[in-house]
Tab-separated table of C-alpha atoms in Angstrom:
chain	number	residue	atom	x	y	z
A	1	MET	CA	105.014	112.693	97.664
A	2	ALA	CA	103.334	111.497	101.032
A	3	ARG	CA	101.867	108.145	101.515
A	4	GLU	CA	98.535	109.621	101.850
A	5	GLU	CA	98.618	110.646	98.127
A	6	LEU	CA	99.159	107.034	97.032
A	7	THR	CA	96.482	104.459	96.502
A	8	ARG	CA	97.258	101.336	98.253
A	9	LEU	CA	96.789	98.428	95.974
A	10	THR	CA	97.817	95.501	98.405
A	11	GLY	CA	97.797	94.862	102.069
A	12	ASN	CA	94.196	95.384	102.753
A	13	GLY	CA	94.399	94.548	106.284
A	14	ASN	CA	94.079	90.964	106.063
A	15	GLY	CA	96.912	88.406	106.160
A	16	GLU	CA	99.980	88.321	108.457
A	17	CYS	CA	100.899	91.989	107.773
A	18	GLY	CA	97.589	93.580	108.177
A	19	LYS	CA	97.843	97.382	107.876
A	20	ASP	CA	101.665	97.344	109.144
A	21	ASP	CA	104.593	98.299	106.932
A	22	CYS	CA	105.084	95.103	104.904
A	23	PRO	CA	105.849	94.833	101.044
A	24	ASN	CA	103.242	96.787	99.489
A	25	VAL	CA	102.247	98.295	96.075
A	26	TYR	CA	100.753	101.680	95.526
A	27	ARG	CA	99.530	103.762	92.573
A	28	THR	CA	100.293	107.526	92.078
A	29	ALA	CA	97.899	110.082	90.929
A	30	SER	CA	99.580	110.031	87.635
A	31	GLY	CA	99.174	106.232	87.184
A	32	SER	CA	102.740	105.186	88.013
A	33	ILE	CA	103.656	102.404	90.511
A	34	VAL	CA	105.468	102.532	93.955
A	35	VAL	CA	106.529	99.458	95.481
A	36	GLN	CA	107.790	99.075	99.020
A	37	GLY	CA	109.689	96.077	99.987
A	38	ASP	CA	112.986	94.796	101.551
A	39	VAL	CA	116.082	96.358	99.983
A	40	SER	CA	117.880	94.123	97.605
A	41	LYS	CA	121.454	93.972	96.884
A	42	ALA	CA	121.277	91.776	93.641
A	43	PHE	CA	123.042	94.377	91.807
A	44	ARG	CA	124.027	98.294	92.010
A	45	PRO	CA	121.364	100.201	90.169
A	46	PRO	CA	122.086	103.670	88.669
A	47	ALA	CA	122.285	106.621	90.836
A	48	GLY	CA	118.911	107.664	91.983
A	49	GLU	CA	117.388	104.272	91.678
A	50	GLY	CA	116.807	101.690	94.087
A	51	LEU	CA	116.007	97.823	94.192
A	52	VAL	CA	113.248	96.344	96.392
A	53	GLU	CA	112.339	92.689	96.897
A	54	ILE	CA	108.400	91.850	97.282
A	55	PRO	CA	106.921	88.491	97.344
A	56	GLU	CA	105.108	87.067	94.330
A	57	ASP	CA	101.674	87.217	96.230
A	58	VAL	CA	101.977	90.739	96.757
A	59	LEU	CA	102.614	91.581	93.084
A	60	ARG	CA	99.543	89.066	92.148
A	61	GLU	CA	97.300	91.136	94.589
A	62	ALA	CA	98.287	94.406	92.881
A	63	VAL	CA	97.470	93.068	89.518
A	64	ARG	CA	93.938	91.821	90.686
A	65	ALA	CA	93.367	95.167	92.242
A	66	LEU	CA	94.137	96.978	88.876
A	67	GLY	CA	92.012	94.553	87.054
A	68	TRP	CA	94.719	93.523	84.716
């Protein structure tokens, strides 16, 4: 899946990151969520999965964008 196929819910160009590759939350065409952030080593996830860490304000922005 290409980034162009995702709807970006956070990082609208304001703030310290602007449109750069900072932690962000995206929505897929099927309605699932893709999270971009720093790799976390909190624990070892199962094969085929990964852990990312994002700031709380990024998650709050995504929730507002979804109207939840």
